[in-house]
Structures are given as structure tokens and as C-alpha cells.
CSV table of C-alpha atoms and ligand atoms in Angstrom, one decimal:
chain,number,residue,atom,x,y,z
A,141,UNK,CA,0.1,-0.1,-0.2
A,142,UNK,CA,1.9,3.0,-1.0
A,143,UNK,CA,-0.4,6.0,-0.5
A,144,UNK,CA,1.4,9.6,-0.7
A,145,UNK,CA,1.7,12.8,1.2
A,146,UNK,CA,0.4,15.7,-1.4
A,147,UNK,CA,0.7,19.5,-0.7
A,148,UNK,CA,0.9,22.5,-2.8
A,149,UNK,CA,4.0,24.1,-3.6
A,150,UNK,CA,4.4,27.5,-5.4
A,151,UNK,CA,1.3,26.6,-7.4
A,152,UNK,CA,2.0,23.2,-8.0
A,153,UNK,CA,1.6,19.6,-6.6
A,154,UNK,CA,4.2,17.8,-5.7
A,155,UNK,CA,4.5,14.6,-3.8
A,156,UNK,CA,6.5,13.5,-0.8
A,157,UNK,CA,7.8,10.0,-2.9
A,158,UNK,CA,7.3,6.7,-1.6
A,159,UNK,CA,5.7,7.6,1.9
A,160,UNK,CA,4.4,3.9,2.1
A,161,UNK,CA,2.4,3.8,5.6
A,162,UNK,CA,2.7,0.6,6.2
A,163,UNK,CA,6.3,-0.9,5.2
A,164,UNK,CA,8.2,2.7,5.2
A,165,UNK,CA,6.3,3.4,8.4
A,166,UNK,CA,7.5,0.8,10.1
A,167,UNK,CA,11.0,1.3,8.7
A,168,UNK,CA,11.4,5.1,9.5
A,169,UNK,CA,10.0,4.9,13.1
A,170,UNK,CA,6.7,6.4,13.4
A,171,UNK,CA,3.4,4.5,13.5
A,172,UNK,CA,0.8,4.7,10.4
A,173,UNK,CA,-1.2,7.0,12.8
A,174,UNK,CA,1.6,9.8,13.1
A,175,UNK,CA,1.7,9.7,8.9
A,176,UNK,CA,-2.2,10.1,9.0
A,177,UNK,CA,-2.2,12.7,11.3
A,178,UNK,CA,0.7,14.1,9.9
A,179,UNK,CA,-0.7,14.1,6.2
A,180,UNK,CA,-4.0,16.0,7.7
A,181,UNK,CA,-1.9,18.7,9.4
A,182,UNK,CA,0.3,19.3,6.0
A,183,UNK,CA,-3.0,20.1,4.3
A,184,UNK,CA,-3.6,22.7,6.8
A,185,UNK,CA,-0.2,24.1,7.8
A,186,UNK,CA,-0.3,27.5,7.8
A,187,UNK,CA,2.9,28.4,9.7
A,188,UNK,CA,4.9,27.3,6.5
A,189,UNK,CA,5.1,30.0,4.5
A,190,UNK,CA,8.0,29.7,2.7
A,191,UNK,CA,7.3,25.8,2.5
A,192,UNK,CA,10.1,25.2,5.1
A,193,UNK,CA,8.6,22.3,6.6
A,194,UNK,CA,7.3,20.8,4.0
A,195,UNK,CA,10.8,20.7,1.8
A,196,UNK,CA,12.5,19.6,5.3
A,197,UNK,CA,10.2,16.5,5.1
A,198,UNK,CA,10.9,16.2,1.6
A,199,UNK,CA,14.7,16.3,2.2
A,200,UNK,CA,14.8,13.8,5.1
A,201,UNK,CA,13.1,11.4,3.8
A,202,UNK,CA,15.1,11.1,0.9
A,203,UNK,CA,18.1,11.3,2.8
A,204,UNK,CA,16.8,8.6,5.0
A,205,UNK,CA,15.8,6.4,2.4
A,206,UNK,CA,18.5,6.8,-0.5
A,207,UNK,CA,21.5,8.6,1.4
A,208,UNK,CA,23.1,11.8,0.4
A,209,UNK,CA,22.1,13.4,-3.4
A,210,UNK,CA,23.8,12.7,-6.1
A,211,UNK,CA,21.2,13.8,-8.7
A,212,UNK,CA,22.3,16.5,-10.9
A,213,UNK,CA,21.2,20.1,-10.0
A,214,UNK,CA,18.1,21.3,-11.8
A,215,UNK,CA,18.1,24.0,-13.6
A,216,UNK,CA,17.7,27.5,-12.0
A,217,UNK,CA,14.4,28.3,-13.7
A,218,UNK,CA,13.1,25.0,-12.5
A,219,UNK,CA,12.0,26.4,-8.8
A,220,UNK,CA,10.3,23.4,-7.6
A,221,UNK,CA,12.8,21.0,-8.0
A,222,UNK,CA,15.7,23.2,-7.5
A,223,UNK,CA,14.3,24.3,-3.8
A,224,UNK,CA,14.0,20.4,-3.3
A,225,UNK,CA,17.3,19.6,-4.5
A,226,UNK,CA,19.0,22.2,-2.3
A,227,UNK,CA,17.0,21.0,0.6
A,228,UNK,CA,18.4,17.4,0.1
A,229,UNK,CA,21.6,18.5,-0.8
A,230,UNK,CA,22.1,20.6,2.1
A,231,UNK,CA,21.8,17.7,4.4
A,232,UNK,CA,24.7,15.7,2.8
A,233,UNK,CA,26.5,14.9,6.0
A,234,UNK,CA,23.5,14.0,8.1
A,235,UNK,CA,23.6,10.2,8.2
A,236,UNK,CA,20.6,7.6,6.8
A,237,UNK,CA,20.2,7.0,10.6
A,238,UNK,CA,20.5,10.6,12.0
A,239,UNK,CA,18.1,12.0,9.0
A,240,UNK,CA,15.7,9.4,9.8
A,241,UNK,CA,15.4,10.3,13.3
A,242,UNK,CA,14.7,13.9,12.5
A,243,UNK,CA,12.0,12.6,9.8
A,244,UNK,CA,10.2,10.9,12.8
A,245,UNK,CA,10.7,13.8,15.1
A,246,UNK,CA,9.5,16.3,12.6
A,247,UNK,CA,6.5,14.2,12.0
A,248,UNK,CA,5.7,13.8,15.5
A,249,UNK,CA,6.4,17.7,16.3
A,250,UNK,CA,3.9,18.3,13.1
A,251,UNK,CA,1.0,15.9,14.7
A,252,UNK,CA,1.5,17.3,18.3
A,253,UNK,CA,1.7,20.8,17.2
A,254,UNK,CA,-2.1,21.3,15.8
A,255,UNK,CA,-3.0,17.8,15.2
A,256,UNK,CA,-5.5,15.6,16.5
A,257,UNK,CA,-4.8,13.9,20.1
A,258,UNK,CA,-1.8,11.5,20.2
A,259,UNK,CA,-1.5,9.5,23.6
A,260,UNK,CA,0.7,11.8,25.5
A,261,UNK,CA,1.0,15.3,23.7
A,262,UNK,CA,3.6,17.3,25.6
A,263,UNK,CA,1.7,20.6,25.6
A,264,UNK,CA,5.1,22.3,25.4
A,265,UNK,CA,5.9,20.9,22.2
A,266,UNK,CA,2.8,22.4,20.6
A,267,UNK,CA,4.6,25.3,19.7
A,268,UNK,CA,5.7,25.9,15.9
A,269,UNK,CA,9.3,27.2,15.7
A,270,UNK,CA,10.9,28.7,12.4
A,271,UNK,CA,14.7,27.6,13.3
A,272,UNK,CA,13.9,25.3,15.8
A,273,UNK,CA,12.9,21.4,16.0
A,274,UNK,CA,11.7,21.2,19.4
A,275,UNK,CA,10.2,17.5,20.5
A,276,UNK,CA,9.5,15.6,23.8
A,277,UNK,CA,10.4,11.7,23.7
A,278,UNK,CA,11.3,9.6,26.4
A,279,UNK,CA,11.6,12.1,29.1
A,280,UNK,CA,14.0,14.1,27.1
A,281,UNK,CA,12.9,17.5,25.5
A,282,UNK,CA,15.4,18.1,22.3
A,283,UNK,CA,15.8,21.8,21.2
A,284,UNK,CA,17.7,21.4,17.7
A,285,UNK,CA,19.1,24.3,15.6
A,286,UNK,CA,17.5,24.2,12.3
A,287,UNK,CA,19.0,26.5,9.8
A,288,UNK,CA,21.5,23.6,8.3
A,289,UNK,CA,22.1,25.8,4.9
A,290,UNK,CA,23.3,28.7,6.8
A,291,UNK,CA,24.9,26.3,9.1
A,292,UNK,CA,22.2,27.1,12.1
A,293,UNK,CA,23.4,31.0,12.3
A,294,UNK,CA,21.1,32.6,15.2
A,295,UNK,CA,18.9,35.4,14.1
A,296,UNK,CA,17.3,37.6,16.2
A,297,UNK,CA,13.8,35.9,15.8
A,298,UNK,CA,15.9,32.3,16.7
A,299,UNK,CA,17.4,34.1,20.0
A,300,UNK,CA,13.6,34.7,21.0
A,301,UNK,CA,12.3,31.2,20.1
A,302,UNK,CA,15.5,29.7,22.0
A,303,UNK,CA,14.4,31.8,25.0
A,304,UNK,CA,11.1,30.4,24.7
A,305,UNK,CA,12.3,27.2,23.6
A,306,UNK,CA,14.4,26.9,26.7
A,307,UNK,CA,11.4,28.4,29.4
A,308,UNK,CA,8.9,25.8,28.0
A,309,UNK,CA,11.4,23.0,28.5
A,310,UNK,CA,12.3,23.9,31.5
A,311,UNK,CA,8.7,23.4,33.0
A,312,UNK,CA,7.6,20.7,31.0
A,313,UNK,CA,7.5,17.3,32.1
A,314,UNK,CA,10.5,16.2,30.4
A,315,UNK,CA,13.8,15.1,32.8
A,316,UNK,CA,16.6,16.4,30.7
A,317,UNK,CA,16.9,18.9,27.8
A,318,UNK,CA,19.4,18.5,25.1
A,319,UNK,CA,20.3,21.0,22.8
A,320,UNK,CA,21.5,19.9,19.0
A,321,UNK,CA,22.1,21.1,15.7
A,322,UNK,CA,20.6,19.7,12.1
A,323,UNK,CA,22.9,19.1,9.2
A,324,UNK,CA,26.9,19.3,9.6
A,325,UNK,CA,26.9,22.5,12.3
A,326,UNK,CA,26.1,22.8,15.4
A,327,UNK,CA,26.0,26.2,15.1
A,328,UNK,CA,28.0,28.7,13.8
A,329,UNK,CA,27.2,31.4,16.1
A,330,UNK,CA,25.3,35.2,15.7
A,331,UNK,CA,24.2,35.4,12.5
A,332,UNK,CA,26.1,38.4,10.8
A,333,UNK,CA,23.1,39.6,9.3
A,334,UNK,CA,22.0,40.4,12.4
A,335,UNK,CA,23.9,43.8,12.6
A,336,UNK,CA,23.8,44.7,8.5
A,337,UNK,CA,20.4,45.7,8.2
A,338,UNK,CA,19.7,49.7,8.7
A,339,UNK,CA,17.8,49.5,11.9
A,340,UNK,CA,15.0,51.6,12.5
A,341,UNK,CA,15.4,54.3,15.4
A,342,UNK,CA,19.1,54.1,14.6
A,343,UNK,CA,22.8,52.1,15.5
A,344,UNK,CA,22.5,53.1,19.3
A,345,UNK,CA,19.0,51.3,19.4
A,346,UNK,CA,20.0,48.3,17.4
A,347,UNK,CA,22.8,47.9,19.9
A,348,UNK,CA,20.8,48.6,23.0
A,349,UNK,CA,18.3,45.9,21.9
A,350,UNK,CA,20.4,43.3,20.4
A,351,UNK,CA,22.1,43.3,24.4
A,352,UNK,CA,19.1,43.3,26.2
A,353,UNK,CA,18.1,40.3,23.8
A,354,UNK,CA,21.5,38.7,24.3
A,355,UNK,CA,21.3,39.2,27.8
A,356,UNK,CA,17.5,37.6,28.2
A,357,UNK,CA,19.2,34.5,25.8
A,358,UNK,CA,22.2,33.8,28.4
A,359,UNK,CA,19.9,34.2,31.3
A,360,UNK,CA,17.6,31.4,30.5
A,361,UNK,CA,20.6,29.6,30.6
A,362,UNK,CA,22.0,30.2,33.7
A,363,UNK,CA,18.4,30.1,35.2
A,364,UNK,CA,17.5,26.8,33.4
A,365,UNK,CA,16.7,24.5,36.1
A,366,UNK,CA,16.8,20.9,35.0
A,367,UNK,CA,19.7,19.4,33.2
A,368,UNK,CA,21.1,20.6,30.4
A,369,UNK,CA,23.2,18.2,28.0
A,370,UNK,CA,24.5,19.7,24.7
A,371,UNK,CA,25.0,17.2,21.5
A,372,UNK,CA,27.6,19.0,19.5
A,373,UNK,CA,27.2,17.3,16.2
A,374,UNK,CA,29.8,19.6,14.3
A,375,UNK,CA,31.3,22.6,14.4
A,376,UNK,CA,30.7,25.4,16.9
A,377,UNK,CA,31.1,28.9,16.9
A,378,UNK,CA,30.9,32.2,18.8
A,379,UNK,CA,27.9,32.3,21.0
A,380,UNK,CA,27.0,28.6,20.6
A,381,UNK,CA,30.5,27.8,22.2
A,382,UNK,CA,30.5,30.2,25.2
A,383,UNK,CA,27.2,29.3,26.7
A,384,UNK,CA,28.5,25.7,26.6
A,385,UNK,CA,30.3,26.9,29.9
A,386,UNK,CA,26.6,27.1,31.2
A,387,UNK,CA,25.8,23.3,29.9
A,388,UNK,CA,25.8,20.6,32.8
A,389,UNK,CA,27.1,18.1,30.3
A,390,UNK,CA,28.9,18.4,26.8
A,391,UNK,CA,28.8,15.6,24.7
A,392,UNK,CA,30.8,16.1,21.3
A,393,UNK,CA,31.6,14.0,17.9
A,394,UNK,CA,35.1,13.6,17.0
A,395,UNK,CA,35.4,16.3,14.2
A,396,UNK,CA,33.2,19.1,16.2
A,397,UNK,CA,35.7,22.3,16.5
A,398,UNK,CA,35.1,25.0,18.9
A,399,UNK,CA,35.6,28.6,18.3
A,400,UNK,CA,35.2,31.8,19.5
A,401,UNK,CA,36.8,34.4,16.7
A,402,UNK,CA,35.7,37.3,18.9
A,403,UNK,CA,38.1,39.7,18.5
A,404,UNK,CA,39.0,39.0,15.0
A,405,UNK,CA,34.9,40.4,15.1
A,406,UNK,CA,36.2,43.5,17.0
A,407,UNK,CA,33.8,42.3,19.5
A,408,UNK,CA,34.6,40.7,23.0
A,409,UNK,CA,33.3,37.2,24.8
A,410,UNK,CA,29.6,36.5,25.7
A,411,UNK,CA,27.5,33.5,27.5
A,412,UNK,CA,29.5,34.2,30.6
A,413,UNK,CA,32.5,32.8,29.1
A,414,UNK,CA,34.7,35.5,30.4
A,415,UNK,CA,34.4,33.8,34.1
A,416,UNK,CA,33.4,30.0,32.9
A,417,UNK,CA,36.1,29.7,30.8
A,418,UNK,CA,39.0,30.5,32.7
A,419,UNK,CA,37.4,28.8,35.6
A,420,UNK,CA,36.8,25.7,33.4
A,421,UNK,CA,40.4,25.9,31.8
A,422,UNK,CA,42.6,28.3,33.2
A,423,UNK,CA,43.4,32.1,32.5
A,424,UNK,CA,46.2,30.8,29.8
A,425,UNK,CA,44.3,28.7,28.1
A,426,UNK,CA,41.1,30.4,28.5
A,427,UNK,CA,42.8,33.7,26.9
A,428,UNK,CA,43.8,31.7,23.7
A,429,UNK,CA,40.2,30.8,22.5
A,430,UNK,CA,39.0,33.9,23.8
A,431,UNK,CA,41.5,36.8,23.0
A,432,UNK,CA,43.2,34.7,20.6
A,433,UNK,CA,40.6,33.4,18.5
A,434,UNK,CA,42.3,29.6,18.9
A,435,UNK,CA,39.7,26.8,17.6
A,436,UNK,CA,40.2,23.8,19.3
A,437,UNK,CA,39.2,20.2,18.1
A,438,UNK,CA,36.9,18.3,20.2
A,439,UNK,CA,39.7,16.1,22.0
A,440,UNK,CA,41.2,19.5,22.7
A,441,UNK,CA,38.1,20.7,24.2
A,442,UNK,CA,37.3,17.8,26.2
A,443,UNK,CA,41.4,18.2,27.6
A,444,UNK,CA,40.4,21.8,28.5
A,445,UNK,CA,37.2,20.6,30.3
A,446,UNK,CA,35.0,22.3,28.1
A,447,UNK,CA,33.9,19.0,26.3
A,448,UNK,CA,32.4,15.9,28.7
A,449,UNK,CA,33.3,13.2,26.3
A,450,UNK,CA,34.1,13.0,22.6
A,451,UNK,CA,32.9,10.0,20.5
A,452,UNK,CA,33.9,8.6,17.2
A,453,UNK,CA,31.8,10.6,14.2
A,454,UNK,CA,30.4,6.8,13.3
A,455,UNK,CA,29.0,6.0,16.3
A,456,UNK,CA,28.4,9.6,17.9
A,457,UNK,CA,24.3,9.2,17.7
A,458,UNK,CA,23.8,6.3,18.8
A,459,UNK,CA,26.2,6.3,21.9
A,460,UNK,CA,25.4,9.3,22.7
A,461,UNK,CA,21.1,9.1,22.5
A,462,UNK,CA,21.3,5.4,24.2
A,463,UNK,CA,23.0,7.2,27.0
A,464,UNK,CA,20.7,10.0,27.4
A,465,UNK,CA,17.7,8.1,27.4
A,466,UNK,CA,19.2,6.1,30.3
A,467,UNK,CA,19.6,9.5,32.1
A,468,UNK,CA,16.7,10.4,31.3
A,469,UNK,CA,15.0,7.4,33.5
A,470,UNK,CA,16.7,8.4,36.4
A,471,UNK,CA,14.1,10.2,39.4
A,472,UNK,CA,13.5,13.9,37.7
A,473,UNK,CA,13.0,15.8,40.9
A,474,UNK,CA,16.5,14.2,42.4
A,475,UNK,CA,18.4,15.6,39.1
A,476,UNK,CA,16.9,18.8,38.8
A,477,UNK,CA,17.1,19.3,42.5
A,478,UNK,CA,20.9,18.1,42.4
A,479,UNK,CA,21.7,20.4,39.2
A,480,UNK,CA,20.4,23.4,41.4
A,481,UNK,CA,22.4,22.6,44.2
A,482,UNK,CA,26.0,22.6,42.1
A,483,UNK,CA,24.7,25.8,40.4
A,484,UNK,CA,23.0,27.7,43.1
A,485,UNK,CA,26.5,29.1,44.3
A,486,UNK,CA,27.1,30.7,41.0
A,487,UNK,CA,24.1,32.2,39.8
A,488,UNK,CA,24.6,35.8,41.3
A,489,UNK,CA,28.1,35.9,39.9
A,490,UNK,CA,27.0,34.7,36.6
A,491,UNK,CA,24.3,37.3,36.5
A,492,UNK,CA,26.6,39.7,37.1
A,493,UNK,CA,29.2,38.5,34.5
A,494,UNK,CA,26.1,38.5,31.8
A,495,UNK,CA,25.4,42.4,32.6
A,496,UNK,CA,28.7,43.4,32.0
A,497,UNK,CA,29.9,41.3,29.0
A,498,UNK,CA,26.8,42.6,27.7
A,499,UNK,CA,27.5,46.0,28.5
A,500,UNK,CA,30.8,45.8,26.8
A,501,UNK,CA,29.5,44.4,23.7
A,502,UNK,CA,27.2,47.3,23.4
A,503,UNK,CA,29.9,49.3,23.1
A,504,UNK,CA,31.9,46.8,20.6
A,505,UNK,CA,29.1,46.3,18.5
A,506,UNK,CA,29.0,50.6,17.8
A,507,UNK,CA,32.9,50.2,17.2
A,508,UNK,CA,34.5,50.7,13.8
A,509,UNK,CA,36.7,47.3,14.5
A,510,UNK,CA,33.5,45.6,14.4
A,511,UNK,CA,31.9,47.2,11.7
A,512,UNK,CA,34.6,46.6,9.6
A,513,UNK,CA,34.9,43.2,10.3
A,514,UNK,CA,31.3,42.2,9.5
A,515,UNK,CA,31.5,44.3,6.1
A,516,UNK,CA,34.6,42.1,5.8
A,517,UNK,CA,33.0,38.8,6.2
A,518,UNK,CA,30.0,39.6,3.6
A,519,UNK,CA,32.6,41.1,1.1
A,520,UNK,CA,35.1,38.7,1.1
A,521,UNK,CA,33.6,35.8,2.7
A,522,UNK,CA,36.7,34.8,4.7
A,523,UNK,CA,37.0,31.3,6.2
A,524,UNK,CA,37.8,32.0,9.7
B,84,LIG,C1,21.6,39.2,19.9
B,84,LIG,C2,22.8,39.3,19.2
B,84,LIG,C3,23.5,38.5,19.9
B,84,LIG,C4,25.1,38.5,19.8
B,84,LIG,C5,26.2,38.1,20.5
B,84,LIG,C6,27.3,38.1,20.2
B,84,LIG,C7,27.8,36.7,19.3
B,84,LIG,C8,29.0,37.0,18.5
B,84,LIG,C9,29.1,35.6,18.1
B,84,LIG,O1,28.9,34.3,17.8
B,84,LIG,S1,30.5,35.6,17.0
B,84,LIG,C10,31.0,34.4,15.7
B,84,LIG,C11,30.1,34.7,14.6
B,84,LIG,N1,29.9,33.8,13.6
B,84,LIG,C12,30.9,33.7,12.5
B,84,LIG,O2,31.6,34.3,12.4
B,84,LIG,C13,31.0,32.7,11.4
B,84,LIG,C14,30.7,33.6,10.1
B,84,LIG,N2,30.8,32.1,9.2
B,84,LIG,C15,32.1,31.6,8.4
B,84,LIG,O3,33.0,31.7,9.3
B,84,LIG,C16,31.2,30.7,7.6
B,84,LIG,O4,30.2,30.9,7.2
B,84,LIG,C17,31.6,28.7,8.6
B,84,LIG,C18,32.9,28.2,8.9
B,84,LIG,C19,30.7,28.8,9.7
B,84,LIG,C20,31.0,28.1,7.4
B,84,LIG,O5,32.0,27.8,6.1
B,84,LIG,P1,31.6,27.1,5.1
B,84,LIG,O6,31.2,25.6,5.1
B,84,LIG,O7,32.3,27.5,3.9
B,84,LIG,O8,30.2,27.2,4.7
B,84,LIG,P2,29.5,29.1,4.3
B,84,LIG,O9,30.3,29.8,4.6
B,84,LIG,O10,29.5,28.8,2.6
B,84,LIG,O11,28.0,29.0,4.7
B,84,LIG,C21,26.9,29.0,4.3
B,84,LIG,C22,25.7,29.8,4.4
B,84,LIG,O12,26.0,30.2,5.5
B,84,LIG,C23,26.1,31.3,5.8
B,84,LIG,N3,26.4,31.7,7.3
B,84,LIG,C24,27.4,30.9,8.0
B,84,LIG,N4,27.5,31.5,8.9
B,84,LIG,C25,27.2,32.3,9.3
B,84,LIG,C26,27.0,33.7,10.0
B,84,LIG,N5,27.3,33.5,11.3
B,84,LIG,N6,26.1,34.6,9.9
B,84,LIG,C27,25.6,34.6,8.7
B,84,LIG,N7,25.7,33.7,7.6
B,84,LIG,C28,26.2,32.9,7.9
B,84,LIG,C29,27.4,31.5,5.0
B,84,LIG,O13,27.2,33.2,4.6
B,84,LIG,C30,26.6,31.1,3.8
B,84,LIG,O14,25.6,31.8,3.2
B,84,LIG,P3,25.4,31.8,1.6
B,84,LIG,O15,25.2,30.4,1.0
B,84,LIG,O16,26.5,32.4,1.1
B,84,LIG,O17,24.0,32.3,1.7
């Protein structure tokens, strides 16, 4: 029985091939009911103006069932097939197993987002995010950066979504919360476009507003009430690295790297890293990273104490998720209260550090050094 999910896409209809409700459903690990519910959602999905969700479903399905895209690139004017090809191609480095998992997570998040009741719908995952995939399953809320085509760079809206997602995850009935990335990067840090628009209210207001947003973003990590675990699936840059000092456990795949090119960008450290990094790795090593832009490998980051454990690329996802599922079976209150005991002594200090870092950054964002560095990135696209 081969039934297909169909939806309109720029005035045409294209189909997700091969969604066989019985055989493929079992293969992909989602139930027939999930697919039926997802199908109903796809017909009415209102919050998908750019068809991002639909394209994502298409691409994940292709990647999971056929592996990396090796078909010829469609012509520029073949908009529909080009969009599909780009979406599939962007998953090149996602393993079939990971794509399968992401596909199932996405289908399930659609089902619980707006659809018919499922067995135990976590109310928090009822939110639809543009740039994140948030799911709750087996006691784990997973917040996944989901802009793989931009290496998961964090836009202003995405900071807001992340704050929301963290607040919800802190209150939902999951036992642990996991952050990870879609595609080949964990996250390339702040989206440098955040500073390129001509802001209403002037550049000073933009810097001040960005400072406020950053402060709230970092605060969401400082105050996070239950175990927070980073699953670093690839390179990490900037603010996605600095906040790692506020996580409870950081697992990294062997090929992940950690890079905080602040002085290169005319900026200064954030995410409380000016305090947590020297504390974790000592002043000398922290200075290499935070002042002199040293990019460290996963193994080096582990030796420095920033990363808890490194796993081979080939078995990263399966080893880590097996472990996380076991952690999520531990008594939730005991875990949360123990985390709070470990972190509470530091909280006041961390908030003060956050305030000071943001104040310094507001000054930096208005500096010639910073503006020049951002212009250089977009003009020359240097590889950092
Ligand atoms: C509220 C504001 C708070 C601010 C807090 C302060 C935070 C500071 C930081 O996070 S500093 C770190 C900032 N990040 C960077 O400087 C990274 C810049 N990007 C790169 O160096 C490279 O893109 C790369 C190393 C991440 C990846 O290189 P490569 O594998 O060669 O891919 P591409 O360069 O082709 O990237 C693909 C696509 O993504 C776009 N992109 C990637 N990262 C960013 C980014 N951080 N900001 C904006 N755009 C980014 C890149 O431009 C390409 O787009 P295109 O396909 O050309 O449209």
C-alpha cells in the first residue's frame, strides 16, 4: 500500500515520494497514525510560508531512504525541483540514521503541534518554531537548531525562539533537555546579518536592543532548572560555544571544533565565558580561545574540560542517545535539585558577569573595528 503525502508548492503539487504508510512507516519508526495525522496537518499547515517544513520533510525522507543526493542540479528556472534539490543536498553530511530520526521527530512534532490528540502530547511541543525543531520524547526535550543551510546561525528571531523553547523545556515534564544542531554544523553563532540592516531608531538603539536580547538569552541558560546537555554534532562558533560553560554535560562528535573568533570580529566574549572559561580551563588556555581566536578540536576541548566526552563520528548519535535515554530514566526531582545545588552558588555571579559582558558588547557593536569586520565577512567571505 503506497499512499503519498501531497501538498501544494508554488502553485504546483509535489509529492513526498514513497511514504508507504505500512512498510516505510515501520522503517522510519513512526506509526501509521503519526503519518495520517501528519498528512492532515500538511494540508492545513499555516505556519509554513516558505514551505520550509514541507521541504524539510521531503529532504529528510530522501536522505533517510536514499542517502546523500547525487542527482544533477536542476536548472535555475526549475524552481520547485531546485528547492527540493537544495533541501536534500543541504543534508549531505547527515547520516541516514540521523535523517531517519529527524524525520520521525519532525513528523511527530507536526502531529502534536496542531493535530489530533496523540497518546501523551507534551503541551510544550505544541509550539511551532521557524528555526528550531523542538520535540519531547522518552523524558527528553530536544531543542535542535534548524537552519542547516546557514550552518544554524542564530537570527534575532531565533534567539527569541530559543528563549521560549528553554523556558518551556524548563517547565515541561521532561527529565533532561538536550540542545543539538541539524546538518553538518552544531551552530555558527550569531547570524552576522543581525548587524547589517539599517535599523529603525538608529544604530545605538539596535545595539541596545541586541544587548537586551542577548542578556535574556544567556539568562535562560543561567536559570535553567534541570540538566541541560549539549550534543555537539559538528563545528560550533561564537555564542554557541561560550554558553557551553553553562551546560551540565557537553558531548561532542570527534570532528566537532570550538571557535570563538571575537577579537577577529572586533567583539568581546559573552555567554559568561569571560568567567566560566578561565574557571574551567585556567586563564592561559581561556585567553588563547577568547582573545586569540584559537580554534580547538573536540579532543582538545575535552582535555580543557569544556567538553565532557568525545565520541567517534560513526557511532556518535547512537552512543550518545542511548546514554541520554538512560539518564532520562533517573528520578527527575533528584536530578533537578542536585543540578540546582551545584549551580546555585554561582548564579548571582553569573548574572553580574552577563550584565558586564553585554555592556561591553554594546560598546563593541558600535565600534569601527566591529563594523569593519562584519563588512569584511560579507564582502570577502573569509573562512575563519
Ligand atoms: C542579539 C545579538 C547577540 C550577539 C551575540 C554575540 C555573538 C557573537 C558570535 O557568535 S561571533 C561568531 C559569529 N560567527 C561567525 O563569525 C561565523 C561566520 N561564518 C563562517 O565563518 C563560515 O560561514 C563557516 C565557517 C561557519 C562555514 O563555512 P563554510 O562551511 O565554508 O560554509 P559557508 O560559509 O558557505 O556558509 C553557508 C551559508 O551560511 C552562511 N553563514 C554561515 N554562518 C553564518 C553566520 N554566522 N552569519 C551569517 N551567515 C552565515 C554563509 O554566509 C553561507 O550563506 P550563503 O549560502 O552564501 O547565502
